[in-house]
Amino acid sequence: MGLDIDIMTHDNEDMVSFRSHEILLDRLNAVVEDTERPELGVSELKSLVEEFEDEMIEAGMSLPELDIGNPQTQEDIVAGLPEYFCDDAPKDWAAALPHYRLLFSRLIPIARQEVYLKLIVTA
């Protein structure tokens, strides 16, 4: 049994779900602890994206321009990611960083519209 991470709108619309992404959960918990609420606003999401970018640079990766588009649905958010990326923890954290960077960048416009996104963690 894995740990589930759900990021939802305040109207409980599921935006993205992860299964067993424990390192990501640690990062999300650090952001939530700093804000003292289980919510991700624009500033928290931007901070996460910046962390991913810093780690990518440290790993010698480039930061290609992102195609964020105008995400409105869960399908829009995960478009272009490897199939089943969210379904199981990545075997290589560094290799997953570009995918997290894209995914969380796409959540920013949604958080801007929604004011915040809820973070739900279940075992």
PDB file of C-alpha atoms in Angstrom:
ATOM      1  CA  MET A   1       0.000   0.000   0.000  1.00  0.00           C
ATOM      2  CA  GLY A   2       1.429   3.393  -0.995  1.00  0.00           C
ATOM      3  CA  LEU A   3       1.086   6.910   0.217  1.00  0.00           C
ATOM      4  CA  ASP A   4      -1.260   9.070  -1.864  1.00  0.00           C
ATOM      5  CA  ILE A   5      -0.747  12.786  -2.424  1.00  0.00           C
ATOM      6  CA  ASP A   6      -3.643  14.716  -3.955  1.00  0.00           C
ATOM      7  CA  ILE A   7      -3.594  18.343  -5.007  1.00  0.00           C
ATOM      8  CA  MET A   8      -7.120  19.694  -5.373  1.00  0.00           C
ATOM      9  CA  THR A   9      -8.996  22.931  -5.930  1.00  0.00           C
ATOM     10  CA  HIS A  10     -10.906  24.387  -3.003  1.00  0.00           C
ATOM     11  CA  ASP A  11     -14.025  22.897  -4.654  1.00  0.00           C
ATOM     12  CA  ASN A  12     -12.416  19.424  -4.318  1.00  0.00           C
ATOM     13  CA  GLU A  13     -11.658  19.007  -8.017  1.00  0.00           C
ATOM     14  CA  ASP A  14      -8.646  16.719  -8.309  1.00  0.00           C
ATOM     15  CA  MET A  15      -5.812  18.423 -10.199  1.00  0.00           C
ATOM     16  CA  VAL A  16      -3.050  15.839  -9.784  1.00  0.00           C
ATOM     17  CA  SER A  17      -2.438  12.744  -7.679  1.00  0.00           C
ATOM     18  CA  PHE A  18       0.815  10.989  -6.851  1.00  0.00           C
ATOM     19  CA  ARG A  19       1.400   7.542  -5.400  1.00  0.00           C
ATOM     20  CA  SER A  20       4.471   6.796  -3.265  1.00  0.00           C
ATOM     21  CA  HIS A  21       6.405   9.972  -4.183  1.00  0.00           C
ATOM     22  CA  GLU A  22       7.967  10.257  -0.723  1.00  0.00           C
ATOM     23  CA  ILE A  23      10.724  12.756  -1.566  1.00  0.00           C
ATOM     24  CA  LEU A  24       8.119  15.009  -3.164  1.00  0.00           C
ATOM     25  CA  LEU A  25       5.941  14.620  -0.083  1.00  0.00           C
ATOM     26  CA  ASP A  26       8.834  15.789   2.097  1.00  0.00           C
ATOM     27  CA  ARG A  27       9.153  18.901  -0.086  1.00  0.00           C
ATOM     28  CA  LEU A  28       5.424  19.579   0.014  1.00  0.00           C
ATOM     29  CA  ASN A  29       5.297  19.087   3.783  1.00  0.00           C
ATOM     30  CA  ALA A  30       8.139  21.595   4.202  1.00  0.00           C
ATOM     31  CA  VAL A  31       6.148  24.174   2.220  1.00  0.00           C
ATOM     32  CA  VAL A  32       2.955  23.439   4.150  1.00  0.00           C
ATOM     33  CA  GLU A  33       4.775  23.635   7.495  1.00  0.00           C
ATOM     34  CA  ASP A  34       6.190  27.026   6.516  1.00  0.00           C
ATOM     35  CA  THR A  35       2.704  28.309   5.726  1.00  0.00           C
ATOM     36  CA  GLU A  36       1.043  26.451   8.626  1.00  0.00           C
ATOM     37  CA  ARG A  37      -1.805  25.309   6.359  1.00  0.00           C
ATOM     38  CA  PRO A  38      -2.373  22.391   3.997  1.00  0.00           C
ATOM     39  CA  GLU A  39      -2.635  24.732   1.025  1.00  0.00           C
ATOM     40  CA  LEU A  40      -0.427  25.603  -1.905  1.00  0.00           C
ATOM     41  CA  GLY A  41      -0.699  29.153  -3.176  1.00  0.00           C
ATOM     42  CA  VAL A  42       1.156  30.786  -6.044  1.00  0.00           C
ATOM     43  CA  SER A  43       4.167  31.722  -3.893  1.00  0.00           C
ATOM     44  CA  GLU A  44       4.516  28.181  -2.510  1.00  0.00           C
ATOM     45  CA  LEU A  45       4.303  26.659  -5.987  1.00  0.00           C
ATOM     46  CA  LYS A  46       6.829  29.137  -7.394  1.00  0.00           C
ATOM     47  CA  SER A  47       9.167  28.308  -4.516  1.00  0.00           C
ATOM     48  CA  LEU A  48       8.909  24.586  -5.312  1.00  0.00           C
ATOM     49  CA  VAL A  49       9.609  25.217  -9.000  1.00  0.00           C
ATOM     50  CA  GLU A  50      12.668  27.295  -8.064  1.00  0.00           C
ATOM     51  CA  GLU A  51      13.925  24.459  -5.835  1.00  0.00           C
ATOM     52  CA  PHE A  52      13.503  21.978  -8.691  1.00  0.00           C
ATOM     53  CA  GLU A  53      15.358  24.333 -11.042  1.00  0.00           C
ATOM     54  CA  ASP A  54      18.218  24.822  -8.564  1.00  0.00           C
ATOM     55  CA  GLU A  55      18.588  21.053  -8.231  1.00  0.00           C
ATOM     56  CA  MET A  56      18.497  20.624 -12.001  1.00  0.00           C
ATOM     57  CA  ILE A  57      21.320  23.150 -12.401  1.00  0.00           C
ATOM     58  CA  GLU A  58      23.322  21.422  -9.658  1.00  0.00           C
ATOM     59  CA  ALA A  59      22.861  18.139 -11.546  1.00  0.00           C
ATOM     60  CA  GLY A  60      24.183  19.738 -14.755  1.00  0.00           C
ATOM     61  CA  MET A  61      20.788  19.851 -16.473  1.00  0.00           C
ATOM     62  CA  SER A  62      19.557  22.655 -18.692  1.00  0.00           C
ATOM     63  CA  LEU A  63      16.371  24.595 -18.003  1.00  0.00           C
ATOM     64  CA  PRO A  64      14.449  24.483 -21.270  1.00  0.00           C
ATOM     65  CA  GLU A  65      11.562  26.846 -21.823  1.00  0.00           C
ATOM     66  CA  LEU A  66       8.343  25.308 -20.532  1.00  0.00           C
ATOM     67  CA  ASP A  67       5.137  24.857 -22.498  1.00  0.00           C
ATOM     68  CA  ILE A  68       2.694  25.600 -19.709  1.00  0.00           C
ATOM     69  CA  GLY A  69      -0.232  26.432 -21.951  1.00  0.00           C
ATOM     70  CA  ASN A  70      -3.539  27.245 -20.280  1.00  0.00           C
ATOM     71  CA  PRO A  71      -4.132  24.274 -17.970  1.00  0.00           C
ATOM     72  CA  GLN A  72      -7.695  23.798 -16.797  1.00  0.00           C
ATOM     73  CA  THR A  73      -8.000  20.070 -16.169  1.00  0.00           C
ATOM     74  CA  GLN A  74      -6.016  17.212 -14.711  1.00  0.00           C
ATOM     75  CA  GLU A  75      -5.292  16.034 -18.268  1.00  0.00           C
ATOM     76  CA  ASP A  76      -3.830  19.452 -19.135  1.00  0.00           C
ATOM     77  CA  ILE A  77      -1.522  19.335 -16.120  1.00  0.00           C
ATOM     78  CA  VAL A  78      -0.031  15.914 -16.854  1.00  0.00           C
ATOM     79  CA  ALA A  79       0.081  16.321 -20.665  1.00  0.00           C
ATOM     80  CA  GLY A  80       3.503  15.406 -22.009  1.00  0.00           C
ATOM     81  CA  LEU A  81       4.676  13.635 -18.861  1.00  0.00           C
ATOM     82  CA  PRO A  82       5.793  10.018 -19.104  1.00  0.00           C
ATOM     83  CA  GLU A  83       2.867   7.627 -18.883  1.00  0.00           C
ATOM     84  CA  TYR A  84       2.273   6.508 -15.293  1.00  0.00           C
ATOM     85  CA  PHE A  85       4.737   9.130 -13.944  1.00  0.00           C
ATOM     86  CA  CYS A  86       2.415  10.006 -11.055  1.00  0.00           C
ATOM     87  CA  ASP A  87       1.536   6.390 -10.265  1.00  0.00           C
ATOM     88  CA  ASP A  88       4.783   5.354  -8.570  1.00  0.00           C
ATOM     89  CA  ALA A  89       7.854   6.979  -7.050  1.00  0.00           C
ATOM     90  CA  PRO A  90      10.560   7.800  -9.572  1.00  0.00           C
ATOM     91  CA  LYS A  91      13.608   5.571  -9.342  1.00  0.00           C
ATOM     92  CA  ASP A  92      15.892   8.542 -10.033  1.00  0.00           C
ATOM     93  CA  TRP A  93      14.997  11.814  -8.278  1.00  0.00           C
ATOM     94  CA  ALA A  94      17.221  13.943 -10.516  1.00  0.00           C
ATOM     95  CA  ALA A  95      15.694  12.468 -13.676  1.00  0.00           C
ATOM     96  CA  ALA A  96      12.222  13.311 -12.341  1.00  0.00           C
ATOM     97  CA  LEU A  97      13.034  16.976 -11.641  1.00  0.00           C
ATOM     98  CA  PRO A  98      12.147  18.265 -15.154  1.00  0.00           C
ATOM     99  CA  HIS A  99       8.761  16.542 -14.891  1.00  0.00           C
ATOM    100  CA  TYR A 100       8.062  18.006 -11.441  1.00  0.00           C
ATOM    101  CA  ARG A 101       9.174  21.418 -12.722  1.00  0.00           C
ATOM    102  CA  LEU A 102       6.694  21.255 -15.615  1.00  0.00           C
ATOM    103  CA  LEU A 103       3.861  19.850 -13.545  1.00  0.00           C
ATOM    104  CA  PHE A 104       4.141  22.378 -10.707  1.00  0.00           C
ATOM    105  CA  SER A 105       4.604  25.248 -13.189  1.00  0.00           C
ATOM    106  CA  ARG A 106       1.269  24.237 -14.718  1.00  0.00           C
ATOM    107  CA  LEU A 107      -0.368  24.330 -11.289  1.00  0.00           C
ATOM    108  CA  ILE A 108       0.569  28.005 -10.780  1.00  0.00           C
ATOM    109  CA  PRO A 109      -2.110  29.503 -13.100  1.00  0.00           C
ATOM    110  CA  ILE A 110      -4.711  27.236 -11.533  1.00  0.00           C
ATOM    111  CA  ALA A 111      -3.686  28.328  -8.030  1.00  0.00           C
ATOM    112  CA  ARG A 112      -3.883  31.937  -9.232  1.00  0.00           C
ATOM    113  CA  GLN A 113      -7.501  31.357 -10.351  1.00  0.00           C
ATOM    114  CA  GLU A 114      -8.472  29.300  -7.309  1.00  0.00           C
ATOM    115  CA  VAL A 115      -6.561  31.394  -4.720  1.00  0.00           C
ATOM    116  CA  TYR A 116      -5.002  28.178  -3.385  1.00  0.00           C
ATOM    117  CA  LEU A 117      -4.841  24.425  -3.957  1.00  0.00           C
ATOM    118  CA  LYS A 118      -5.422  21.906  -1.179  1.00  0.00           C
ATOM    119  CA  LEU A 119      -2.826  19.309  -0.296  1.00  0.00           C
ATOM    120  CA  ILE A 120      -4.323  16.003   0.882  1.00  0.00           C
ATOM    121  CA  VAL A 121      -2.132  13.094   2.016  1.00  0.00           C
ATOM    122  CA  THR A 122      -3.531   9.636   2.797  1.00  0.00           C
ATOM    123  CA  ALA A 123      -1.913   6.303   3.563  1.00  0.00           C
TER     124      ALA A 123
END
